[in-house]
PDB file of N, CA and C in Angstrom:
ATOM      1  N   UNK A   1       1.073 -29.009 -23.622  1.00 95.00           N
ATOM      2  CA  UNK A   1       2.462 -29.165 -23.994  1.00 95.00           C
ATOM      3  C   UNK A   1       3.263 -28.108 -23.259  1.00 95.00           C
ATOM      4  N   UNK A   2       2.673 -26.866 -23.260  1.00 98.00           N
ATOM      5  CA  UNK A   2       3.336 -25.746 -22.588  1.00 98.00           C
ATOM      6  C   UNK A   2       3.543 -26.060 -21.067  1.00 98.00           C
ATOM      7  N   UNK A   3       2.524 -26.445 -20.469  1.00 98.00           N
ATOM      8  CA  UNK A   3       2.638 -26.921 -19.016  1.00 98.00           C
ATOM      9  C   UNK A   3       3.770 -27.977 -18.740  1.00 98.00           C
ATOM     10  N   UNK A   4       3.680 -28.922 -19.568  1.00 98.00           N
ATOM     11  CA  UNK A   4       4.786 -30.033 -19.520  1.00 98.00           C
ATOM     12  C   UNK A   4       6.135 -29.461 -19.637  1.00 98.00           C
ATOM     13  N   UNK A   5       6.444 -28.595 -20.668  1.00 98.00           N
ATOM     14  CA  UNK A   5       7.616 -27.929 -20.931  1.00 98.00           C
ATOM     15  C   UNK A   5       8.123 -26.975 -19.686  1.00 98.00           C
ATOM     16  N   UNK A   6       7.116 -26.287 -19.236  1.00 98.00           N
ATOM     17  CA  UNK A   6       7.322 -25.433 -18.047  1.00 98.00           C
ATOM     18  C   UNK A   6       7.892 -26.274 -16.853  1.00 98.00           C
ATOM     19  N   UNK A   7       7.256 -27.370 -16.687  1.00 98.00           N
ATOM     20  CA  UNK A   7       7.571 -28.204 -15.523  1.00 98.00           C
ATOM     21  C   UNK A   7       9.002 -28.852 -15.755  1.00 98.00           C
ATOM     22  N   UNK A   8       9.263 -29.323 -17.022  1.00 98.00           N
ATOM     23  CA  UNK A   8      10.570 -29.751 -17.359  1.00 98.00           C
ATOM     24  C   UNK A   8      11.720 -28.707 -17.132  1.00 98.00           C
ATOM     25  N   UNK A   9      11.434 -27.520 -17.444  1.00 98.00           N
ATOM     26  CA  UNK A   9      12.360 -26.451 -17.220  1.00 98.00           C
ATOM     27  C   UNK A   9      12.556 -26.244 -15.674  1.00 98.00           C
ATOM     28  N   UNK A  10      11.534 -26.255 -15.016  1.00 98.00           N
ATOM     29  CA  UNK A  10      11.663 -26.024 -13.555  1.00 98.00           C
ATOM     30  C   UNK A  10      12.500 -27.114 -12.906  1.00 98.00           C
ATOM     31  N   UNK A  11      12.319 -28.338 -13.293  1.00 98.00           N
ATOM     32  CA  UNK A  11      13.095 -29.478 -12.803  1.00 98.00           C
ATOM     33  C   UNK A  11      14.485 -29.327 -13.214  1.00 98.00           C
ATOM     34  N   UNK A  12      14.680 -28.911 -14.532  1.00 98.00           N
ATOM     35  CA  UNK A  12      16.029 -28.758 -15.097  1.00 98.00           C
ATOM     36  C   UNK A  12      16.793 -27.623 -14.311  1.00 98.00           C
ATOM     37  N   UNK A  13      16.084 -26.587 -13.976  1.00 98.00           N
ATOM     38  CA  UNK A  13      16.749 -25.463 -13.157  1.00 98.00           C
ATOM     39  C   UNK A  13      17.198 -26.007 -11.873  1.00 98.00           C
ATOM     40  N   UNK A  14      16.528 -26.843 -11.193  1.00 98.00           N
ATOM     41  CA  UNK A  14      16.889 -27.396  -9.999  1.00 98.00           C
ATOM     42  C   UNK A  14      18.030 -28.310 -10.084  1.00 98.00           C
ATOM     43  N   UNK A  15      17.923 -29.215 -11.193  1.00 98.00           N
ATOM     44  CA  UNK A  15      19.095 -30.069 -11.425  1.00 98.00           C
ATOM     45  C   UNK A  15      20.382 -29.364 -11.713  1.00 98.00           C
ATOM     46  N   UNK A  16      20.234 -28.260 -12.435  1.00 98.00           N
ATOM     47  CA  UNK A  16      21.417 -27.427 -12.782  1.00 98.00           C
ATOM     48  C   UNK A  16      22.023 -26.729 -11.539  1.00 98.00           C
ATOM     49  N   UNK A  17      21.134 -26.287 -10.753  1.00 98.00           N
ATOM     50  CA  UNK A  17      21.652 -25.643  -9.503  1.00 98.00           C
ATOM     51  C   UNK A  17      22.357 -26.657  -8.645  1.00 98.00           C
ATOM     52  N   UNK A  18      21.957 -28.032  -8.666  1.00 98.00           N
ATOM     53  CA  UNK A  18      22.616 -28.987  -7.877  1.00 98.00           C
ATOM     54  C   UNK A  18      23.803 -29.591  -8.685  1.00 98.00           C
ATOM     55  N   UNK A  19      23.985 -29.107  -9.804  1.00 98.00           N
ATOM     56  CA  UNK A  19      25.185 -29.616 -10.595  1.00 98.00           C
ATOM     57  C   UNK A  19      24.983 -31.050 -11.253  1.00 98.00           C
ATOM     58  N   UNK A  20      23.725 -31.390 -11.350  1.00 98.00           N
ATOM     59  CA  UNK A  20      23.363 -32.730 -11.908  1.00 98.00           C
ATOM     60  C   UNK A  20      23.389 -32.660 -13.466  1.00 98.00           C
ATOM     61  N   UNK A  21      22.961 -31.589 -14.016  1.00 98.00           N
ATOM     62  CA  UNK A  21      22.954 -31.448 -15.533  1.00 98.00           C
ATOM     63  C   UNK A  21      23.844 -30.310 -15.947  1.00 98.00           C
ATOM     64  N   UNK A  22      24.138 -30.282 -17.225  1.00 98.00           N
ATOM     65  CA  UNK A  22      24.935 -29.162 -17.750  1.00 98.00           C
ATOM     66  C   UNK A  22      24.153 -27.963 -18.202  1.00 98.00           C
ATOM     67  N   UNK A  23      24.932 -26.951 -18.497  1.00 98.00           N
ATOM     68  CA  UNK A  23      24.211 -25.715 -19.031  1.00 98.00           C
ATOM     69  C   UNK A  23      23.484 -26.135 -20.417  1.00 98.00           C
ATOM     70  N   UNK A  24      24.113 -26.882 -21.153  1.00 98.00           N
ATOM     71  CA  UNK A  24      23.531 -27.360 -22.403  1.00 98.00           C
ATOM     72  C   UNK A  24      22.180 -27.982 -22.117  1.00 98.00           C
ATOM     73  N   UNK A  25      22.113 -28.762 -21.109  1.00 98.00           N
ATOM     74  CA  UNK A  25      20.814 -29.454 -20.849  1.00 98.00           C
ATOM     75  C   UNK A  25      19.799 -28.478 -20.374  1.00 98.00           C
ATOM     76  N   UNK A  26      20.186 -27.426 -19.592  1.00 98.00           N
ATOM     77  CA  UNK A  26      19.293 -26.449 -19.114  1.00 98.00           C
ATOM     78  C   UNK A  26      18.799 -25.587 -20.346  1.00 98.00           C
ATOM     79  N   UNK A  27      19.659 -25.336 -21.203  1.00 98.00           N
ATOM     80  CA  UNK A  27      19.282 -24.560 -22.486  1.00 98.00           C
ATOM     81  C   UNK A  27      18.308 -25.358 -23.293  1.00 98.00           C
ATOM     82  N   UNK A  28      18.550 -26.630 -23.408  1.00 98.00           N
ATOM     83  CA  UNK A  28      17.623 -27.493 -24.080  1.00 98.00           C
ATOM     84  C   UNK A  28      16.219 -27.395 -23.570  1.00 98.00           C
ATOM     85  N   UNK A  29      16.093 -27.359 -22.217  1.00 98.00           N
ATOM     86  CA  UNK A  29      14.788 -27.317 -21.553  1.00 98.00           C
ATOM     87  C   UNK A  29      14.174 -25.976 -21.826  1.00 98.00           C
ATOM     88  N   UNK A  30      14.932 -24.830 -21.827  1.00 98.00           N
ATOM     89  CA  UNK A  30      14.489 -23.471 -22.094  1.00 98.00           C
ATOM     90  C   UNK A  30      13.983 -23.447 -23.524  1.00 98.00           C
ATOM     91  N   UNK A  31      14.729 -24.015 -24.400  1.00 98.00           N
ATOM     92  CA  UNK A  31      14.356 -24.027 -25.861  1.00 98.00           C
ATOM     93  C   UNK A  31      13.054 -24.929 -26.046  1.00 98.00           C
ATOM     94  N   UNK A  32      12.999 -25.898 -25.333  1.00 98.00           N
ATOM     95  CA  UNK A  32      11.667 -26.691 -25.338  1.00 98.00           C
ATOM     96  C   UNK A  32      10.538 -25.940 -25.004  1.00 98.00           C
ATOM     97  N   UNK A  33      10.613 -25.169 -23.894  1.00 98.00           N
ATOM     98  CA  UNK A  33       9.506 -24.296 -23.455  1.00 98.00           C
ATOM     99  C   UNK A  33       9.173 -23.237 -24.489  1.00 98.00           C
ATOM    100  N   UNK A  34      10.248 -22.643 -25.063  1.00 98.00           N
ATOM    101  CA  UNK A  34      10.006 -21.576 -26.205  1.00 98.00           C
ATOM    102  C   UNK A  34       9.287 -22.187 -27.254  1.00 98.00           C
ATOM    103  N   UNK A  35       9.719 -23.355 -27.687  1.00 98.00           N
ATOM    104  CA  UNK A  35       9.170 -24.049 -28.925  1.00 98.00           C
ATOM    105  C   UNK A  35       7.676 -24.470 -28.599  1.00 98.00           C
ATOM    106  N   UNK A  36       7.455 -24.870 -27.459  1.00 98.00           N
ATOM    107  CA  UNK A  36       6.052 -25.283 -27.122  1.00 98.00           C
ATOM    108  C   UNK A  36       5.146 -24.042 -27.112  1.00 98.00           C
ATOM    109  N   UNK A  37       5.667 -22.892 -26.546  1.00 98.00           N
ATOM    110  CA  UNK A  37       4.855 -21.733 -26.576  1.00 98.00           C
ATOM    111  C   UNK A  37       4.605 -21.183 -28.027  1.00 98.00           C
ATOM    112  N   UNK A  38       5.699 -21.317 -28.887  1.00 98.00           N
ATOM    113  CA  UNK A  38       5.551 -20.908 -30.209  1.00 98.00           C
ATOM    114  C   UNK A  38       4.511 -21.811 -30.985  1.00 98.00           C
ATOM    115  N   UNK A  39       4.520 -23.111 -30.817  1.00 98.00           N
ATOM    116  CA  UNK A  39       3.559 -24.018 -31.399  1.00 98.00           C
ATOM    117  C   UNK A  39       2.085 -23.706 -30.960  1.00 98.00           C
ATOM    118  N   UNK A  40       2.034 -23.282 -29.579  1.00 98.00           N
ATOM    119  CA  UNK A  40       0.590 -22.906 -29.154  1.00 98.00           C
ATOM    120  C   UNK A  40       0.197 -21.604 -29.935  1.00 98.00           C
ATOM    121  N   UNK A  41       1.031 -20.634 -29.987  1.00 98.00           N
ATOM    122  CA  UNK A  41       0.682 -19.366 -30.670  1.00 98.00           C
ATOM    123  C   UNK A  41       0.435 -19.588 -32.080  1.00 98.00           C
ATOM    124  N   UNK A  42       1.153 -20.422 -32.677  1.00 98.00           N
ATOM    125  CA  UNK A  42       0.857 -20.711 -34.156  1.00 98.00           C
ATOM    126  C   UNK A  42      -0.511 -21.409 -34.364  1.00 98.00           C
ATOM    127  N   UNK A  43      -0.726 -22.310 -33.422  1.00 98.00           N
ATOM    128  CA  UNK A  43      -2.134 -22.947 -33.439  1.00 98.00           C
ATOM    129  C   UNK A  43      -3.216 -21.983 -33.242  1.00 98.00           C
ATOM    130  N   UNK A  44      -3.097 -21.029 -32.357  1.00 97.00           N
ATOM    131  CA  UNK A  44      -4.098 -20.042 -32.134  1.00 97.00           C
ATOM    132  C   UNK A  44      -4.192 -19.114 -33.401  1.00 97.00           C
ATOM    133  N   UNK A  45      -3.044 -18.743 -34.002  1.00 98.00           N
ATOM    134  CA  UNK A  45      -3.147 -17.961 -35.228  1.00 98.00           C
ATOM    135  C   UNK A  45      -3.851 -18.615 -36.287  1.00 98.00           C
ATOM    136  N   UNK A  46      -3.512 -19.949 -36.512  1.00 98.00           N
ATOM    137  CA  UNK A  46      -4.140 -20.774 -37.616  1.00 98.00           C
ATOM    138  C   UNK A  46      -5.646 -20.861 -37.431  1.00 98.00           C
ATOM    139  N   UNK A  47      -6.020 -21.065 -36.148  1.00 96.00           N
ATOM    140  CA  UNK A  47      -7.431 -21.197 -35.828  1.00 96.00           C
ATOM    141  C   UNK A  47      -8.153 -19.761 -36.158  1.00 96.00           C
ATOM    142  N   UNK A  48      -7.579 -18.682 -35.773  1.00 96.00           N
ATOM    143  CA  UNK A  48      -8.162 -17.386 -36.121  1.00 96.00           C
ATOM    144  C   UNK A  48      -8.216 -17.160 -37.663  1.00 96.00           C
ATOM    145  N   UNK A  49      -7.187 -17.465 -38.301  1.00 97.00           N
ATOM    146  CA  UNK A  49      -7.185 -17.343 -39.825  1.00 97.00           C
ATOM    147  C   UNK A  49      -8.361 -18.182 -40.410  1.00 97.00           C
ATOM    148  N   UNK A  50      -8.449 -19.455 -39.930  1.00 97.00           N
ATOM    149  CA  UNK A  50      -9.513 -20.268 -40.477  1.00 97.00           C
ATOM    150  C   UNK A  50     -10.878 -19.776 -40.130  1.00 97.00           C
ATOM    151  N   UNK A  51     -11.076 -19.186 -38.964  1.00 96.00           N
ATOM    152  CA  UNK A  51     -12.379 -18.735 -38.546  1.00 96.00           C
ATOM    153  C   UNK A  51     -12.701 -17.545 -39.414  1.00 96.00           C
ATOM    154  N   UNK A  52     -11.718 -16.762 -39.780  1.00 96.00           N
ATOM    155  CA  UNK A  52     -11.949 -15.600 -40.544  1.00 96.00           C
ATOM    156  C   UNK A  52     -12.368 -16.060 -41.975  1.00 96.00           C
ATOM    157  N   UNK A  53     -11.738 -16.966 -42.503  1.00 97.00           N
ATOM    158  CA  UNK A  53     -12.052 -17.614 -43.777  1.00 97.00           C
ATOM    159  C   UNK A  53     -13.522 -18.134 -43.806  1.00 97.00           C
ATOM    160  N   UNK A  54     -13.853 -18.824 -42.755  1.00 96.00           N
ATOM    161  CA  UNK A  54     -15.180 -19.293 -42.577  1.00 96.00           C
ATOM    162  C   UNK A  54     -16.298 -18.222 -42.615  1.00 96.00           C
ATOM    163  N   UNK A  55     -15.923 -17.214 -41.775  1.00 96.00           N
ATOM    164  CA  UNK A  55     -16.809 -16.002 -41.792  1.00 96.00           C
ATOM    165  C   UNK A  55     -16.971 -15.356 -43.148  1.00 96.00           C
ATOM    166  N   UNK A  56     -15.834 -15.223 -43.865  1.00 97.00           N
ATOM    167  CA  UNK A  56     -15.842 -14.722 -45.258  1.00 97.00           C
ATOM    168  C   UNK A  56     -16.742 -15.588 -46.197  1.00 97.00           C
ATOM    169  N   UNK A  57     -16.632 -16.986 -46.068  1.00 97.00           N
ATOM    170  CA  UNK A  57     -17.387 -17.794 -46.839  1.00 97.00           C
ATOM    171  C   UNK A  57     -18.926 -17.701 -46.637  1.00 97.00           C
ATOM    172  N   UNK A  58     -19.300 -17.577 -45.425  1.00 95.00           N
ATOM    173  CA  UNK A  58     -20.725 -17.476 -45.092  1.00 95.00           C
ATOM    174  C   UNK A  58     -21.187 -15.996 -45.160  1.00 95.00           C
ATOM    175  N   UNK A  59     -20.307 -15.036 -45.287  1.00 96.00           N
ATOM    176  CA  UNK A  59     -20.709 -13.727 -45.568  1.00 96.00           C
ATOM    177  C   UNK A  59     -21.183 -12.921 -44.264  1.00 96.00           C
ATOM    178  N   UNK A  60     -20.868 -13.373 -43.075  1.00 95.00           N
ATOM    179  CA  UNK A  60     -21.173 -12.734 -41.909  1.00 95.00           C
ATOM    180  C   UNK A  60     -20.412 -13.271 -40.738  1.00 95.00           C
ATOM    181  N   UNK A  61     -20.274 -12.445 -39.635  1.00 94.00           N
ATOM    182  CA  UNK A  61     -19.576 -12.839 -38.458  1.00 94.00           C
ATOM    183  C   UNK A  61     -20.246 -13.947 -37.838  1.00 94.00           C
ATOM    184  N   UNK A  62     -19.581 -14.865 -37.252  1.00 92.00           N
ATOM    185  CA  UNK A  62     -20.208 -16.027 -36.556  1.00 92.00           C
ATOM    186  C   UNK A  62     -19.955 -15.893 -34.974  1.00 92.00           C
ATOM    187  N   UNK A  63     -20.976 -16.277 -34.249  1.00 89.00           N
ATOM    188  CA  UNK A  63     -20.830 -16.202 -32.761  1.00 89.00           C
ATOM    189  C   UNK A  63     -20.344 -17.565 -32.257  1.00 89.00           C
ATOM    190  N   UNK A  64     -19.788 -17.592 -31.079  1.00 85.00           N
ATOM    191  CA  UNK A  64     -19.241 -18.876 -30.499  1.00 85.00           C
ATOM    192  C   UNK A  64     -20.216 -20.012 -30.583  1.00 85.00           C
ATOM    193  N   UNK A  65     -21.579 -19.767 -30.399  1.00 86.00           N
ATOM    194  CA  UNK A  65     -22.613 -20.802 -30.411  1.00 86.00           C
ATOM    195  C   UNK A  65     -22.811 -21.344 -31.832  1.00 86.00           C
ATOM    196  N   UNK A  66     -22.333 -20.692 -32.895  1.00 82.00           N
ATOM    197  CA  UNK A  66     -22.492 -21.168 -34.207  1.00 82.00           C
ATOM    198  C   UNK A  66     -21.333 -22.036 -34.694  1.00 82.00           C
ATOM    199  N   UNK A  67     -20.314 -22.197 -33.897  1.00 78.00           N
ATOM    200  CA  UNK A  67     -19.090 -22.886 -34.314  1.00 78.00           C
ATOM    201  C   UNK A  67     -19.205 -24.321 -33.954  1.00 78.00           C
TER     202      UNK A  67
END
């Protein structure tokens, strides 16, 4: 999703430079990238929280091979 949003922003920047889209459209693409990055970070955070809960439940640290 981040890669797609980054590409959309790149295209939007080119279109804005050519006068094809408005500043509002460009800001929407920038916002889309920011939101995609935020969703990715939230997913990573949630994963780490749940892995910590699992380690607490089993009473020891887990290695990647145990997941």
